[in-house]
Tab-separated table of C-alpha atoms and ligand atoms in Angstrom:
chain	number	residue	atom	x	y	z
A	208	UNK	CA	3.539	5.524	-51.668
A	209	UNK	CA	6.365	5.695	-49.138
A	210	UNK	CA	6.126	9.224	-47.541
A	211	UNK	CA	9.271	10.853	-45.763
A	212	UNK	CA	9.123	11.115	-41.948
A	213	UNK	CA	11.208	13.696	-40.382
A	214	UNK	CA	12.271	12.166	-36.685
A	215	UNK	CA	13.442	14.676	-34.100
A	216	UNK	CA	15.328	12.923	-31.567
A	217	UNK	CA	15.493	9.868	-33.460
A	218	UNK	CA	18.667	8.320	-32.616
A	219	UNK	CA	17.160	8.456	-28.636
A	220	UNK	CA	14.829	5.493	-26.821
A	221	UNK	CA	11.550	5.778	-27.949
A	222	UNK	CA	12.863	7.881	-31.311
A	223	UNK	CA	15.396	4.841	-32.421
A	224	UNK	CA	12.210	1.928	-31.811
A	225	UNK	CA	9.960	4.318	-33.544
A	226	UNK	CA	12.509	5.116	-36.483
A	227	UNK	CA	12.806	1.125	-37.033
A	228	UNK	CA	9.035	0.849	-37.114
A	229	UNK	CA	9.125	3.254	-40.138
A	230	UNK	CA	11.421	1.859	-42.043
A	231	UNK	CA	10.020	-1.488	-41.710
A	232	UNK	CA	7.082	0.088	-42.452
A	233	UNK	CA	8.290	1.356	-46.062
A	234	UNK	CA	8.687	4.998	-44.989
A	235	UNK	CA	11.762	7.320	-45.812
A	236	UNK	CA	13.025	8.327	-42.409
A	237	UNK	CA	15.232	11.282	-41.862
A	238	UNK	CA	16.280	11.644	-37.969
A	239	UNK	CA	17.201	15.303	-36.583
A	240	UNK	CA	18.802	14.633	-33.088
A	241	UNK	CA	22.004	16.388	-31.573
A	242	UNK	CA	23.011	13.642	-30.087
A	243	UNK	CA	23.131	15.149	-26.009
A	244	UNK	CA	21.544	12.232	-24.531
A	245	UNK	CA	21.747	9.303	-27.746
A	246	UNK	CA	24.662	7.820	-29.636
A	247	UNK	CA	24.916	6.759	-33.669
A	248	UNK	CA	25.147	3.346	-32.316
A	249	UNK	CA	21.688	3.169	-32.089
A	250	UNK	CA	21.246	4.282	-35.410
A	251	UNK	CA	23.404	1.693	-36.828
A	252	UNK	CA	21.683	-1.056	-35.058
A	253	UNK	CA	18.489	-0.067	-36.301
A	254	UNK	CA	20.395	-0.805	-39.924
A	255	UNK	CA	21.241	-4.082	-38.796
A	256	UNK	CA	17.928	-5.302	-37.564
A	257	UNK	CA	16.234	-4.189	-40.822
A	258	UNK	CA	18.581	-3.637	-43.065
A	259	UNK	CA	17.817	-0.160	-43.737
A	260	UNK	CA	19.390	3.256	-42.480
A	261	UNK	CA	17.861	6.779	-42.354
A	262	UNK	CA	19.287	9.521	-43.524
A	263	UNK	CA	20.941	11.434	-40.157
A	264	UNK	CA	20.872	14.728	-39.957
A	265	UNK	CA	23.044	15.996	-36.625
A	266	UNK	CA	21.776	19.211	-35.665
A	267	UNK	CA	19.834	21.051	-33.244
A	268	UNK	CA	16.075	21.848	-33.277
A	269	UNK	CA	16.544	25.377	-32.081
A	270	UNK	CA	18.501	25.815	-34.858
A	271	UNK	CA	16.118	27.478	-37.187
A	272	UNK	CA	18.805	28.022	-40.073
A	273	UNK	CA	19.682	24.060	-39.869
A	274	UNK	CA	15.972	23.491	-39.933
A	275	UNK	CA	15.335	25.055	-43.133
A	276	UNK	CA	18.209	23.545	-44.907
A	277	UNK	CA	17.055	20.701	-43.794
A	278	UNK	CA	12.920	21.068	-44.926
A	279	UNK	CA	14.982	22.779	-47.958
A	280	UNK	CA	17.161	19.311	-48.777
A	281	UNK	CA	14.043	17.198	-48.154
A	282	UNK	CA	10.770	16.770	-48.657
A	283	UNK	CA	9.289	15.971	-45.801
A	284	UNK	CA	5.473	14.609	-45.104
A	285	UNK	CA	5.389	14.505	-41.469
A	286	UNK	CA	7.225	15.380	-38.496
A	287	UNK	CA	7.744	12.633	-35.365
A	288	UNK	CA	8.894	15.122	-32.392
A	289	UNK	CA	11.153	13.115	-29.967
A	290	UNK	CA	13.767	15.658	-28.976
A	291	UNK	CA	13.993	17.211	-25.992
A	292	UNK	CA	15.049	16.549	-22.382
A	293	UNK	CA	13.409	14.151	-19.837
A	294	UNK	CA	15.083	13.989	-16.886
A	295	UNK	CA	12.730	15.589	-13.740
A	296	UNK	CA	15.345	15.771	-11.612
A	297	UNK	CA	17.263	17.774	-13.777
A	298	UNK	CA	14.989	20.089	-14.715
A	299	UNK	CA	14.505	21.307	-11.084
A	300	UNK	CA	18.077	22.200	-10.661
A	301	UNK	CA	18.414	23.334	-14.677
A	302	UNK	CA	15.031	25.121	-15.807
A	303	UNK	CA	16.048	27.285	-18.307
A	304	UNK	CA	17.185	24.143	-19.912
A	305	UNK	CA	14.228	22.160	-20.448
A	306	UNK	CA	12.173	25.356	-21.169
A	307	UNK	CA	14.929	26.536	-23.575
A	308	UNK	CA	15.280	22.641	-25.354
A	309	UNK	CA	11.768	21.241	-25.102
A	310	UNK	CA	9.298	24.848	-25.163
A	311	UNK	CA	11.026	26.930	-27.496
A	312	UNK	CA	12.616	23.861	-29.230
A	313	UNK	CA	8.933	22.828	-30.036
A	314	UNK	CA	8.541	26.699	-30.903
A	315	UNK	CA	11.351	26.787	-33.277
A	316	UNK	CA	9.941	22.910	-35.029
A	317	UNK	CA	6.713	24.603	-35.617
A	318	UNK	CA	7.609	27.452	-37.025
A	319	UNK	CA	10.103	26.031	-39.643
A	320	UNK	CA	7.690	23.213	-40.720
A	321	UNK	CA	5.014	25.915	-41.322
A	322	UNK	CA	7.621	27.918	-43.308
A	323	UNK	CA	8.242	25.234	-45.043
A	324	UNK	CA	4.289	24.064	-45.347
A	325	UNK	CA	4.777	20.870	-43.300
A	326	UNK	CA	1.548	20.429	-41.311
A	327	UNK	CA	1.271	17.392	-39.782
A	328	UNK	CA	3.359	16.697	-36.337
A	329	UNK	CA	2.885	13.736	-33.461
A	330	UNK	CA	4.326	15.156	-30.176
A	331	UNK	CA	6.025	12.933	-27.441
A	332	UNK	CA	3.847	14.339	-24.448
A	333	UNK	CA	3.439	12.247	-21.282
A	334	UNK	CA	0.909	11.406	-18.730
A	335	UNK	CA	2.704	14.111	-16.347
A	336	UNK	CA	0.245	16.466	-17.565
A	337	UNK	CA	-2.543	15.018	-15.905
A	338	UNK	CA	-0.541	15.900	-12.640
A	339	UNK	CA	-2.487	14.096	-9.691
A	340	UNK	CA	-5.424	12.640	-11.215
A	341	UNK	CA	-8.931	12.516	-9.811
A	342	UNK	CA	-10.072	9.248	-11.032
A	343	UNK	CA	-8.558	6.292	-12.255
A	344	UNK	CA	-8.194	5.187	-14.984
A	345	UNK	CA	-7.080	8.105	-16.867
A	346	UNK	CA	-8.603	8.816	-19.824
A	347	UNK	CA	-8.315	11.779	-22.009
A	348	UNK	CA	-11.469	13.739	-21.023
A	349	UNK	CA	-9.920	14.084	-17.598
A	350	UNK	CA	-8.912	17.771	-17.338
A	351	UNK	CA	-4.796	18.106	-17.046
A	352	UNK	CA	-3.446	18.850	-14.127
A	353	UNK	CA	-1.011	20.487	-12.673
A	354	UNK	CA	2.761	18.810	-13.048
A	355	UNK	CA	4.946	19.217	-10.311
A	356	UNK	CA	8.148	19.604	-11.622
A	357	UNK	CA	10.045	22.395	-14.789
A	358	UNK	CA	9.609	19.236	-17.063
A	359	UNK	CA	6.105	18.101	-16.822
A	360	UNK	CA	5.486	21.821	-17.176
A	361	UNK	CA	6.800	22.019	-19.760
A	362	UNK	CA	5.328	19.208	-21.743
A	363	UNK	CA	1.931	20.609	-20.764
A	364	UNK	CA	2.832	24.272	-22.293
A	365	UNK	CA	3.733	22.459	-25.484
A	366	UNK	CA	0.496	20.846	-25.767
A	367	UNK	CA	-1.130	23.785	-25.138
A	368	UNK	CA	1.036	25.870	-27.546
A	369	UNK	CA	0.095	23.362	-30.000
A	370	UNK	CA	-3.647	23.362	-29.333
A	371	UNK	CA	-3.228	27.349	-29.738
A	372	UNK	CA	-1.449	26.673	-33.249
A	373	UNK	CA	-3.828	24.376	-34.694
A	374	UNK	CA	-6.757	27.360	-33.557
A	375	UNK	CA	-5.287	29.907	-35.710
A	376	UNK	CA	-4.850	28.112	-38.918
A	377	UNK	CA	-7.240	24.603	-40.271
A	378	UNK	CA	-3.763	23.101	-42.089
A	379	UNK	CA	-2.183	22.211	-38.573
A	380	UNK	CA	-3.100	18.475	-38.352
A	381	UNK	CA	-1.350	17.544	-34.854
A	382	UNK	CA	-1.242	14.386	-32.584
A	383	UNK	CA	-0.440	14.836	-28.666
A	384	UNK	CA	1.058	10.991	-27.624
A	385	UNK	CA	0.556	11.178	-23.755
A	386	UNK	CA	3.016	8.259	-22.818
A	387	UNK	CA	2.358	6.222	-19.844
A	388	UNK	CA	5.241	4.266	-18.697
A	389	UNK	CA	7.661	3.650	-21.322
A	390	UNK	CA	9.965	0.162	-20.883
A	391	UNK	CA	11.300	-2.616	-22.786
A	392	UNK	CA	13.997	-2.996	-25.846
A	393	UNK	CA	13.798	-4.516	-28.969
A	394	UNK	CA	13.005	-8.190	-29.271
A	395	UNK	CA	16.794	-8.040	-30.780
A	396	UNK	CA	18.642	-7.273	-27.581
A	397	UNK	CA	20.415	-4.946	-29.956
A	398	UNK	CA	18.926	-1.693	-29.228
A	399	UNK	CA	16.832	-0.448	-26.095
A	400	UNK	CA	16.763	2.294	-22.833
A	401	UNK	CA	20.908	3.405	-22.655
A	402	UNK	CA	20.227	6.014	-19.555
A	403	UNK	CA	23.033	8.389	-18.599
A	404	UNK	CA	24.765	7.560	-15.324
A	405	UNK	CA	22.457	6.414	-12.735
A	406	UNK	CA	19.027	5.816	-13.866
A	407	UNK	CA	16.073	7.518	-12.394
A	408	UNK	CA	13.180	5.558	-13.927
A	409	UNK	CA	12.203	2.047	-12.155
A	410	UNK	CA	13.014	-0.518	-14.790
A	411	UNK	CA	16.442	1.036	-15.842
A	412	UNK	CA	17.217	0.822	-12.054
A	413	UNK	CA	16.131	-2.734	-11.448
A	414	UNK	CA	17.662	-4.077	-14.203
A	415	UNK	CA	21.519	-2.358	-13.069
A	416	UNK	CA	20.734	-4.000	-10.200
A	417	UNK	CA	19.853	-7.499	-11.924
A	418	UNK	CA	23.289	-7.199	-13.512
A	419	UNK	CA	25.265	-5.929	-10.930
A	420	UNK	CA	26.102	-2.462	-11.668
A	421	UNK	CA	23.955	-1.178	-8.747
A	422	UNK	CA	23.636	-2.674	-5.778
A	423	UNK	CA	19.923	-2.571	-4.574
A	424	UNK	CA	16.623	-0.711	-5.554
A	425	UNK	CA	15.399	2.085	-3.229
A	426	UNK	CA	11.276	1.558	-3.310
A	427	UNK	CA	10.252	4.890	-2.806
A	428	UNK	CA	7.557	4.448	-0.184
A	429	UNK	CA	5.323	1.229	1.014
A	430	UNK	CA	2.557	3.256	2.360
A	431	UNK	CA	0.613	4.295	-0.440
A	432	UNK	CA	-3.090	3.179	-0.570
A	433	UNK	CA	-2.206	1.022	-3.089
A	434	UNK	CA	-2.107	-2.949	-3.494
A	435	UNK	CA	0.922	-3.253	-1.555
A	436	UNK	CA	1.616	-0.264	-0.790
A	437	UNK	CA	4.148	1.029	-3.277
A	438	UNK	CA	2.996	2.879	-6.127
A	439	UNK	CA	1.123	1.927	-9.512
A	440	UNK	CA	2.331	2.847	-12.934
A	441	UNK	CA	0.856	1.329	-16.444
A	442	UNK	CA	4.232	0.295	-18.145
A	443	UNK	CA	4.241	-0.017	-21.954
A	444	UNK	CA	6.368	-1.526	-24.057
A	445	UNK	CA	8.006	1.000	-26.517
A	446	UNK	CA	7.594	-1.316	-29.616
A	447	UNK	CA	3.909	-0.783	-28.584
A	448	UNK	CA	4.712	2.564	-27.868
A	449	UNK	CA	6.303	2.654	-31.554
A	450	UNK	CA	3.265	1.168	-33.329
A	451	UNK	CA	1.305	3.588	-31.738
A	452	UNK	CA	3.172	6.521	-33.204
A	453	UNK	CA	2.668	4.663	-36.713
A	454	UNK	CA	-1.538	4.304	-35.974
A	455	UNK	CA	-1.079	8.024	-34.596
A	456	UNK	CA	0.885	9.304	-37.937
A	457	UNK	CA	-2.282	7.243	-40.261
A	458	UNK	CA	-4.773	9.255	-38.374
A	459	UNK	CA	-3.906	12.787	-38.671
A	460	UNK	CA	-3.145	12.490	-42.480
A	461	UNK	CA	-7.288	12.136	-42.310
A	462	UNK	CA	-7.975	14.458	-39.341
A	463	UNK	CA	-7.179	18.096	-38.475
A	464	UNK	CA	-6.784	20.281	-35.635
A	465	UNK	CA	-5.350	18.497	-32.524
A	466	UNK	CA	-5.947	15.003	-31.633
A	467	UNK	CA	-5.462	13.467	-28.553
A	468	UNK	CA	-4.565	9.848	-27.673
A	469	UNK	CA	-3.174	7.861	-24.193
A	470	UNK	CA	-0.682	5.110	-24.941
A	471	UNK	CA	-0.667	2.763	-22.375
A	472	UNK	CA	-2.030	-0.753	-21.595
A	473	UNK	CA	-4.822	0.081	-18.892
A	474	UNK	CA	-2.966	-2.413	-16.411
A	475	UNK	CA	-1.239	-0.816	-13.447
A	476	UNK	CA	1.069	-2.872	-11.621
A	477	UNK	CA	3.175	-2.219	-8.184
A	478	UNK	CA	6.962	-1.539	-7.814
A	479	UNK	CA	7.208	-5.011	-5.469
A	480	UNK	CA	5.412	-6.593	-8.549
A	481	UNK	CA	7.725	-5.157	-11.099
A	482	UNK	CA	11.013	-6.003	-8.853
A	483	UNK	CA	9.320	-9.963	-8.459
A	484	UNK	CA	8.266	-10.011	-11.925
A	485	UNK	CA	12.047	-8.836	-13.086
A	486	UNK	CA	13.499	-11.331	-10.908
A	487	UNK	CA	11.413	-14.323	-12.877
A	488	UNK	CA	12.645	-13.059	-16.172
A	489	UNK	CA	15.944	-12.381	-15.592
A	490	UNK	CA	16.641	-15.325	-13.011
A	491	UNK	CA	18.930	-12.696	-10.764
A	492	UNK	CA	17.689	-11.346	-7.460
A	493	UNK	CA	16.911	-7.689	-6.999
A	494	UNK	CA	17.364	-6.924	-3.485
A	495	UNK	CA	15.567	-3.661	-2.409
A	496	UNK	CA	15.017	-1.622	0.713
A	497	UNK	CA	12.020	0.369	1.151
A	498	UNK	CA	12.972	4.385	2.199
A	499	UNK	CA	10.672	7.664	1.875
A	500	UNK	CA	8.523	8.492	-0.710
A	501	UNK	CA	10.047	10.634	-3.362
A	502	UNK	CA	8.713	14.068	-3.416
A	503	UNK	CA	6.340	15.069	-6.678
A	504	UNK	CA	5.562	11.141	-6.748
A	505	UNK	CA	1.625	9.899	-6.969
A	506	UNK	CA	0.285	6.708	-5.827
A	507	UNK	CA	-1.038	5.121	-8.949
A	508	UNK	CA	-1.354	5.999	-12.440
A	509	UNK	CA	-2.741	4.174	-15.408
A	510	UNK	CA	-4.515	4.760	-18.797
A	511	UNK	CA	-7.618	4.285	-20.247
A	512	UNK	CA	-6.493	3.630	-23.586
A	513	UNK	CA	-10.119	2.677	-25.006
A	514	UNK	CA	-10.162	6.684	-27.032
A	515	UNK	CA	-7.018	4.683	-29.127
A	516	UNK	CA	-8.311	1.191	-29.434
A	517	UNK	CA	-11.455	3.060	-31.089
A	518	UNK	CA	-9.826	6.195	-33.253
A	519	UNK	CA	-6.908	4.266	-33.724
A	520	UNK	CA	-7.247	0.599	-33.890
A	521	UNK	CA	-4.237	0.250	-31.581
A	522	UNK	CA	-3.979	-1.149	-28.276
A	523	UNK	CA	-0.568	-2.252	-26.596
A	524	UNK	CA	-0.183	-6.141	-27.544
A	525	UNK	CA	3.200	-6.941	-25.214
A	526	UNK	CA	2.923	-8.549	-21.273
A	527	UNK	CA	4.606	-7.387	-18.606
A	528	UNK	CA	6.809	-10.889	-18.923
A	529	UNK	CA	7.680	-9.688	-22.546
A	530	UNK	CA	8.479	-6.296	-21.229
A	531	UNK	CA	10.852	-7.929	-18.606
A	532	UNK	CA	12.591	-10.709	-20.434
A	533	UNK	CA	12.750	-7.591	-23.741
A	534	UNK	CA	14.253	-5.487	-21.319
A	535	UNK	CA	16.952	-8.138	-19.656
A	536	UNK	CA	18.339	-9.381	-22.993
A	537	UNK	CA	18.802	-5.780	-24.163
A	538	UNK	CA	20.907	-5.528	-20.538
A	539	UNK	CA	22.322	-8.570	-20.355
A	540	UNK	CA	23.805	-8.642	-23.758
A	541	UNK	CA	24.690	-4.446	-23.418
A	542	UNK	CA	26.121	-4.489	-20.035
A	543	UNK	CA	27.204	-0.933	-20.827
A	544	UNK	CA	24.684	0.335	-23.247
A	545	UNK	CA	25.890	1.632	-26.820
A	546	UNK	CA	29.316	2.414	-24.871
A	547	UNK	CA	31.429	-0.691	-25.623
B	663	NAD	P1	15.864	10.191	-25.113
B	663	NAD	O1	16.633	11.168	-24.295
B	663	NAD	O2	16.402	8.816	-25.240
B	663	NAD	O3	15.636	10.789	-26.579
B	663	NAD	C1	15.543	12.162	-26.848
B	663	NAD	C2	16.491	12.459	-28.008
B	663	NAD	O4	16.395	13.838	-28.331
B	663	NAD	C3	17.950	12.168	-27.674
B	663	NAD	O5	18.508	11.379	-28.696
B	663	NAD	C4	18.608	13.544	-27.608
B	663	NAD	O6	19.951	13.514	-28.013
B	663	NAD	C5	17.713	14.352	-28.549
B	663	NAD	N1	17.643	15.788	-28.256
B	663	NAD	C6	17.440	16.391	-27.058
B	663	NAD	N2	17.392	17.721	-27.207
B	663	NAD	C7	17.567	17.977	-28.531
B	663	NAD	C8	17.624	19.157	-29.305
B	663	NAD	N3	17.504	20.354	-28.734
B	663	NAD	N4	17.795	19.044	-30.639
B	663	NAD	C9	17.940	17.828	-31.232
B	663	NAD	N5	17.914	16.673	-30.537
B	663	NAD	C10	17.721	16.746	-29.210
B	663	NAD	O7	14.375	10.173	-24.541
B	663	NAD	P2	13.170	9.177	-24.849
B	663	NAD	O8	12.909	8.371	-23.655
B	663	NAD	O9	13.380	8.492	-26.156
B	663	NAD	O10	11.985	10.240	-24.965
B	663	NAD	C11	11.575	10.759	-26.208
B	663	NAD	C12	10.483	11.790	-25.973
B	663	NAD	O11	9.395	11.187	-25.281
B	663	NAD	C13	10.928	12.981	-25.097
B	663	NAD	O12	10.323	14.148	-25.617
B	663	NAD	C14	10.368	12.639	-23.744
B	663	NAD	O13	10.122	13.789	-22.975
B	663	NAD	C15	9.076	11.936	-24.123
B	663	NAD	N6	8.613	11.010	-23.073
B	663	NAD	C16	9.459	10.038	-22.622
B	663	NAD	C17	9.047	9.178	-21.612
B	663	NAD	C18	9.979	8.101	-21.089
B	663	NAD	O14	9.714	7.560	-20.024
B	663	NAD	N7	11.045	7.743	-21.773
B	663	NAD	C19	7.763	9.308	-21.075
B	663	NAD	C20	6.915	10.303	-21.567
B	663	NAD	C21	7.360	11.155	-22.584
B	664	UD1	C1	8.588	9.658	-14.053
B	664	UD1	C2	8.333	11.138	-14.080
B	664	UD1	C3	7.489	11.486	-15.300
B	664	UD1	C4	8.145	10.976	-16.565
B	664	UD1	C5	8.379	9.471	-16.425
B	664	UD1	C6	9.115	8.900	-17.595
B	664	UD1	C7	8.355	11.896	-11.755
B	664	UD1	C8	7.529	12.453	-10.639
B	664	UD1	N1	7.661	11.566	-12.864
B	664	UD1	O1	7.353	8.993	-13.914
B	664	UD1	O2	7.342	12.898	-15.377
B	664	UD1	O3	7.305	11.226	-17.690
B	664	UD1	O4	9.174	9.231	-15.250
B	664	UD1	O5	10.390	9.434	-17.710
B	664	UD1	O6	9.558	11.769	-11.661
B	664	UD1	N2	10.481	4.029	-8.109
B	664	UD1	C9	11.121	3.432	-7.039
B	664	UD1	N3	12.486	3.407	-7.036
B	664	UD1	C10	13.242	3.930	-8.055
B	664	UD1	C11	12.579	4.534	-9.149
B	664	UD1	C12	11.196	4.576	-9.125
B	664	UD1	O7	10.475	2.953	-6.107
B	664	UD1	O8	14.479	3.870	-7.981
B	664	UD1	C13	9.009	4.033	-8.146
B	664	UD1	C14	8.369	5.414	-8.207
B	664	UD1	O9	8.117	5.901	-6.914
B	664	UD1	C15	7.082	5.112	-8.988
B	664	UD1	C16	7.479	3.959	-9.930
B	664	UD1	O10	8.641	3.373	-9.335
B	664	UD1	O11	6.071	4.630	-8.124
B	664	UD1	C17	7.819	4.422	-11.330
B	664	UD1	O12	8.788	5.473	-11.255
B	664	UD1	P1	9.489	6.090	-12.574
B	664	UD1	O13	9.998	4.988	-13.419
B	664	UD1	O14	10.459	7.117	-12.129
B	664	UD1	O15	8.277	6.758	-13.368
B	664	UD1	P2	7.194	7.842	-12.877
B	664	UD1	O16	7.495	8.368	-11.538
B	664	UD1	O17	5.843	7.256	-13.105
């Protein structure tokens, strides 16, 4: 039987790829999102790639009266819990923001899904909590760390939260996601990463720069004890990333009390060997210029993603080429994101 996911944030990234998943999957999907950082366009493409549409609901989730009219209208299974804000940069100048959206936002979720006896929850978290990592690869023993910026922060205080939820009563039944490094679009072109103004993640950068909106990437330091230098992230493609959340939503329906899983691939690769490896796929040159590190930044960081392959039966499937040439036809073909 079909259950009905609940999707905060769902009309967003990693909330629209996950939202198609679902529906192709046979689930009922109702997405939550305010819209702050999304559009409905993404919502609509996800209708025309599958031919199906999820109920939107726009609204706010520290709106605890719009919550329970929405548990109320609905019966809802699960929750996915996408929404909240994700810019670092921002969240230094603007903390009361991202503790505000993404802590007592989570707060608010909780509390109106256990009013309304929902139990089960995945939570977008992110490798960020590990902070700087003793050993490499990462794996989900290693103790978290401590982030060094308002929004890693406050990722980590939601896990914890969360982990002090599930304590104080056996029906809480809750997955913690840690995300590695997010990239990619659907195989489509039609939906994928639609950052506001200019980007501050790697791929999102290179590929303005592939296209010609931007006009070089700043590599933010060459003299890391790294490979070449530059720094090491495990990139994962979000229909990976989406698949995972499906596994991740399977498994807590038969486990309670929290449950902890890495998504990434296990591969780390440079930011000269994402810039070359762009430049195959897309057939453009990046140009690039190598200035100071940015501040908060670690040298490498990648998963061990064995605790999914063997609670889960997931592993990531795409290649970084499939990541690239994903990510360039979602650009290439939406030269200005959802805004045309
Ligand atoms: P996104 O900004 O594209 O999506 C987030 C969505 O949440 C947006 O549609 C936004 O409008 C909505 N939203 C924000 N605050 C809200 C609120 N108070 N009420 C209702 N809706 C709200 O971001 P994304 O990349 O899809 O990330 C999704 C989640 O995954 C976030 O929680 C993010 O912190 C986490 N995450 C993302 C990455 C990444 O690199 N993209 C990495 C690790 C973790
Ligand atoms: C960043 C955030 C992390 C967040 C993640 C996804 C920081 C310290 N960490 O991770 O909390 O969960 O994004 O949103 O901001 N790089 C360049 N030039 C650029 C952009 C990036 O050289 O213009 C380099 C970075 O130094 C890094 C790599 O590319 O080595 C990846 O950077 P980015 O995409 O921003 O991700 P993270 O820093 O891993």
């Amino acid at each position: 039987m079909a259950d009905t996911i609940l999707v905060t944030g769902g009309a967003g990234y990693i909330g629209s790829h996950t939202t198609l998943a679902l529906l192709e999957a046979g689930h009922e999907v109702v997405v939550l999102d305010n819209l702050c950082n999304s559009s409905l366009e993404s919502l609509r493409r996800v209708e025309r790639i599958c031919g199906k549409a999820p109920l939107f609901v726009q609204g706010d989730i520290r709106d605890r009266a719009g919550l329970d009219a929405l548990f109320a209208a609905h019966k809802i299974d699960a929750v996915l819990h996408f929404a909240g804000l994700k810019s670092v940069g921002q969240s230094v100048s603007q903390p009361l923001e991202y503790y505000e959206n993404n802590v007592a936002g989570s707060v608010i979720l909780a509390q109106a899904m256990a009013a309304a006896g929902v139990f089960q929850l995945v939570f977008s978290s992110s490798a960020t909590v590990y902070g700087e990592p003793a050993q490499m690869p990462i794996s989900e023993d290693v103790p978290t760390g401590t982030p060094t910026n308002p929004y890693g922060r406050s990722k980590l205080m939601v896990e914890e939260l969360l982990q002090d939820l599930a304590d104080s009563d056996p029906r809480w039944r809750i997955a913690l996601l840690r995300y590695f490094n997010p990239v990619g679009a659907h195989t489509s072109g039609l939906i994928g990463e639609d950052p506001n103004g200019i980007p501050n993640n790697l791929l999102p950068y290179v590929s303005q720069v592939a296209i010609g909106t931007l006009k070089q990437v700043s590599v933010f330091g060459a003299d890391y004890p790294t490979v070449d230098g530059t720094g090491v992230r495990d990139y994962i493609h979000v229909l990976d990333l989406a698949d995972g959340h499906l596994k991740a939503l399977q498994a807590i329906s038969q486990r309670s009390g929290v449950s902890i899983w890495n998504l990434g691939t296990g591969v780390g690769y440079s930011v000269l060997q994402m810039i070359r490896a762009f430049e195959q796929a897309s057939g453009r040159p990046v140009p690039y210029q190598v200035v100071d590190r940015r501040p908060g930044d670690i040298a490498e960081c990648w998963a061990d993603p064995t605790k999914a392959a063997q609670e889960l039966g997931w592993k990531a499937e795409r290649c970084l080429a499939q990541m690239m040439a994903d990510t360039w036809r979602w650009q290439s073909g939406n030269p200005q994101g959802y805004a045309q």
